[in-house]
């Protein structure tokens, strides 16, 4: 393949695919480490449950962010692989727990672990993966890395608990929503990028920039996910349209629509979200109310603003192909709803 053909192929690739290609050798090591550490001599159900989720696919975006941040900052050592595996274990553990909490039936197109086995197995295997993640952190020998990822783990749990109290409550405002999103989604994104810079010994300005990038990318990612639930894009990938609505989650487009609702519309939201009395056609009516008030477009503008913050943060980082891929990745997050 000639240079021009290679350049054209890369330009046609999605940003996460470009990252995966660039980081292929590192990701292969991450996969080997994950397979090694999810093993258990005494409890064979642990690798069975973990493999079901880990091998179901998924883009492994979070561990790639750790690898990209470390490589971008010039890291040549072995421990970025440990940190990437740590991030993936934390993410997988939260998915196992989330599916129990949400009583989910499908994940990545397959039956969830709690459905195939039981809730107890999902919770306990999730706990095992959290424990494994801390073992991997310790092996890096960096107390700061341990501090960042331990804080992120606590923040994720805090965000999930906050969501329990905020969900199905129409008094939830955008400030609480952002707090939930920063906990359950953005905390792991920002920790993933920040520890990459830390393990590389990058200057504090660059470490801070990586944190800001991950945080803003994570917030934008969740807002877009919330919009996709209402079928903003034709053929939207990643989730089943209407899941959040059926689970009565108060997400950003709902919050914006409720804020501008008239008396009749508010009664609708009380019925379908707070009381859970949903009927055929309610999802379509919810979308119509949102469209009437421009709620989805306003949420899309918020996502674009967070993407701009993420891109701007990259300015202080070294000029490197990985920096440009991270820049494009931020754009791609909102292209899914363009």
mmCIF file of C-alpha atoms in Angstrom, residues 64-201:
data_model
loop_
_atom_site.group_PDB
_atom_site.id
_atom_site.type_symbol
_atom_site.label_atom_id
_atom_site.label_comp_id
_atom_site.label_asym_id
_atom_site.label_seq_id
_atom_site.Cartn_x
_atom_site.Cartn_y
_atom_site.Cartn_z
ATOM 1 C CA UNK A 64 -6.879 3.260 24.916
ATOM 2 C CA UNK A 65 -7.094 6.752 26.417
ATOM 3 C CA UNK A 66 -4.594 5.734 29.106
ATOM 4 C CA UNK A 67 -2.197 4.261 26.559
ATOM 5 C CA UNK A 68 -2.564 7.262 24.251
ATOM 6 C CA UNK A 69 -1.940 9.763 27.055
ATOM 7 C CA UNK A 70 1.188 7.916 28.201
ATOM 8 C CA UNK A 71 2.601 7.513 24.692
ATOM 9 C CA UNK A 72 1.739 11.110 23.817
ATOM 10 C CA UNK A 73 3.842 12.229 26.796
ATOM 11 C CA UNK A 74 6.770 10.079 25.686
ATOM 12 C CA UNK A 75 6.413 7.116 28.050
ATOM 13 C CA UNK A 76 8.509 4.051 27.177
ATOM 14 C CA UNK A 77 8.094 1.914 30.304
ATOM 15 C CA UNK A 78 5.807 -1.075 30.981
ATOM 16 C CA UNK A 79 3.299 0.308 33.466
ATOM 17 C CA UNK A 80 0.938 2.104 31.077
ATOM 18 C CA UNK A 81 -0.251 -1.418 30.221
ATOM 19 C CA UNK A 82 -1.003 -2.111 33.907
ATOM 20 C CA UNK A 83 -2.918 1.153 34.175
ATOM 21 C CA UNK A 84 -4.909 0.497 31.007
ATOM 22 C CA UNK A 85 -5.894 -2.941 32.348
ATOM 23 C CA UNK A 86 -6.801 -1.304 35.672
ATOM 24 C CA UNK A 87 -9.109 1.149 33.934
ATOM 25 C CA UNK A 88 -10.786 -1.652 31.960
ATOM 26 C CA UNK A 89 -11.290 -3.731 35.125
ATOM 27 C CA UNK A 90 -12.883 -0.783 36.927
ATOM 28 C CA UNK A 91 -15.135 -0.154 33.931
ATOM 29 C CA UNK A 92 -16.133 -3.820 33.659
ATOM 30 C CA UNK A 93 -16.849 -4.005 37.393
ATOM 31 C CA UNK A 94 -19.153 -0.978 37.182
ATOM 32 C CA UNK A 95 -20.993 -2.509 34.202
ATOM 33 C CA UNK A 96 -21.616 -5.722 36.156
ATOM 34 C CA UNK A 97 -22.949 -3.727 39.095
ATOM 35 C CA UNK A 98 -24.987 -1.371 36.886
ATOM 36 C CA UNK A 99 -26.774 -4.237 35.168
ATOM 37 C CA UNK A 100 -27.876 -5.552 38.561
ATOM 38 C CA UNK A 101 -29.040 -2.135 39.746
ATOM 39 C CA UNK A 102 -30.869 -1.396 36.469
ATOM 40 C CA UNK A 103 -32.182 -4.984 36.156
ATOM 41 C CA UNK A 104 -30.820 -4.945 32.601
ATOM 42 C CA UNK A 105 -31.369 -7.888 30.275
ATOM 43 C CA UNK A 106 -28.899 -7.087 27.479
ATOM 44 C CA UNK A 107 -25.405 -5.596 27.261
ATOM 45 C CA UNK A 108 -23.480 -5.185 23.984
ATOM 46 C CA UNK A 109 -26.127 -7.217 22.195
ATOM 47 C CA UNK A 110 -25.853 -10.216 24.519
ATOM 48 C CA UNK A 111 -27.746 -11.357 27.634
ATOM 49 C CA UNK A 112 -26.311 -9.721 30.755
ATOM 50 C CA UNK A 113 -24.275 -11.700 33.275
ATOM 51 C CA UNK A 114 -26.947 -11.268 35.946
ATOM 52 C CA UNK A 115 -29.450 -12.866 33.572
ATOM 53 C CA UNK A 116 -27.187 -15.783 32.581
ATOM 54 C CA UNK A 117 -25.981 -16.445 36.125
ATOM 55 C CA UNK A 118 -27.545 -14.376 38.906
ATOM 56 C CA UNK A 119 -27.291 -11.030 40.690
ATOM 57 C CA UNK A 120 -25.026 -12.431 43.409
ATOM 58 C CA UNK A 121 -22.470 -13.619 40.851
ATOM 59 C CA UNK A 122 -22.466 -10.288 39.038
ATOM 60 C CA UNK A 123 -21.974 -8.265 42.213
ATOM 61 C CA UNK A 124 -19.281 -10.521 43.648
ATOM 62 C CA UNK A 125 -17.348 -10.830 40.376
ATOM 63 C CA UNK A 126 -17.526 -7.045 40.063
ATOM 64 C CA UNK A 127 -16.020 -6.809 43.542
ATOM 65 C CA UNK A 128 -13.274 -9.231 42.486
ATOM 66 C CA UNK A 129 -12.414 -7.054 39.478
ATOM 67 C CA UNK A 130 -12.237 -3.951 41.663
ATOM 68 C CA UNK A 131 -9.789 -5.820 43.896
ATOM 69 C CA UNK A 132 -7.728 -6.914 40.914
ATOM 70 C CA UNK A 133 -7.628 -3.325 39.679
ATOM 71 C CA UNK A 134 -6.084 -2.175 42.954
ATOM 72 C CA UNK A 135 -3.464 -4.892 42.759
ATOM 73 C CA UNK A 136 -2.502 -3.634 39.304
ATOM 74 C CA UNK A 137 -2.336 -0.027 40.520
ATOM 75 C CA UNK A 138 0.019 -0.957 43.349
ATOM 76 C CA UNK A 139 2.386 -2.718 40.948
ATOM 77 C CA UNK A 140 3.162 0.614 39.253
ATOM 78 C CA UNK A 141 4.802 1.793 42.474
ATOM 79 C CA UNK A 142 3.197 5.226 42.084
ATOM 80 C CA UNK A 143 1.285 6.516 45.100
ATOM 81 C CA UNK A 144 -0.121 9.345 42.996
ATOM 82 C CA UNK A 145 -1.541 6.909 40.445
ATOM 83 C CA UNK A 146 -3.108 4.934 43.288
ATOM 84 C CA UNK A 147 -4.595 8.149 44.679
ATOM 85 C CA UNK A 148 -6.102 9.189 41.324
ATOM 86 C CA UNK A 149 -7.676 5.814 40.536
ATOM 87 C CA UNK A 150 -8.861 5.197 44.106
ATOM 88 C CA UNK A 151 -10.546 8.606 44.108
ATOM 89 C CA UNK A 152 -12.104 7.847 40.719
ATOM 90 C CA UNK A 153 -13.489 4.529 42.020
ATOM 91 C CA UNK A 154 -15.077 6.310 44.990
ATOM 92 C CA UNK A 155 -16.456 9.058 42.743
ATOM 93 C CA UNK A 156 -18.005 6.503 40.383
ATOM 94 C CA UNK A 157 -19.779 4.779 43.268
ATOM 95 C CA UNK A 158 -20.896 8.135 44.657
ATOM 96 C CA UNK A 159 -22.282 9.134 41.249
ATOM 97 C CA UNK A 160 -24.236 5.910 40.959
ATOM 98 C CA UNK A 161 -25.779 6.376 44.412
ATOM 99 C CA UNK A 162 -26.626 10.005 43.596
ATOM 100 C CA UNK A 163 -28.318 8.828 40.422
ATOM 101 C CA UNK A 164 -30.518 6.503 42.485
ATOM 102 C CA UNK A 165 -31.895 9.490 44.387
ATOM 103 C CA UNK A 166 -32.016 11.813 41.344
ATOM 104 C CA UNK A 167 -33.642 9.333 38.953
ATOM 105 C CA UNK A 168 -37.428 9.569 38.614
ATOM 106 C CA UNK A 169 -37.338 12.912 40.455
ATOM 107 C CA UNK A 170 -38.428 15.821 38.260
ATOM 108 C CA UNK A 171 -36.832 18.253 40.707
ATOM 109 C CA UNK A 172 -33.431 17.076 39.465
ATOM 110 C CA UNK A 173 -31.756 20.064 37.823
ATOM 111 C CA UNK A 174 -28.817 20.414 35.449
ATOM 112 C CA UNK A 175 -26.327 20.920 38.294
ATOM 113 C CA UNK A 176 -27.289 17.582 39.875
ATOM 114 C CA UNK A 177 -27.302 15.927 36.444
ATOM 115 C CA UNK A 178 -23.754 17.168 35.817
ATOM 116 C CA UNK A 179 -22.671 15.883 39.214
ATOM 117 C CA UNK A 180 -24.095 12.446 38.372
ATOM 118 C CA UNK A 181 -22.435 12.404 34.955
ATOM 119 C CA UNK A 182 -19.101 13.549 36.342
ATOM 120 C CA UNK A 183 -19.344 10.665 38.777
ATOM 121 C CA UNK A 184 -20.654 7.718 36.826
ATOM 122 C CA UNK A 185 -19.002 8.484 33.457
ATOM 123 C CA UNK A 186 -16.487 11.331 33.344
ATOM 124 C CA UNK A 187 -14.546 10.294 36.474
ATOM 125 C CA UNK A 188 -13.109 7.216 34.771
ATOM 126 C CA UNK A 189 -12.400 9.089 31.518
ATOM 127 C CA UNK A 190 -10.454 11.805 33.349
ATOM 128 C CA UNK A 191 -8.611 9.313 35.557
ATOM 129 C CA UNK A 192 -7.715 7.240 32.484
ATOM 130 C CA UNK A 193 -6.074 10.175 30.729
ATOM 131 C CA UNK A 194 -4.569 11.750 33.847
ATOM 132 C CA UNK A 195 -2.725 8.618 35.016
ATOM 133 C CA UNK A 196 -1.222 8.235 31.548
ATOM 134 C CA UNK A 197 0.438 11.615 31.953
ATOM 135 C CA UNK A 198 1.468 10.902 35.545
ATOM 136 C CA UNK A 199 3.140 7.571 34.758
ATOM 137 C CA UNK A 200 4.999 9.300 31.912
ATOM 138 C CA UNK A 201 6.335 11.961 34.287
#
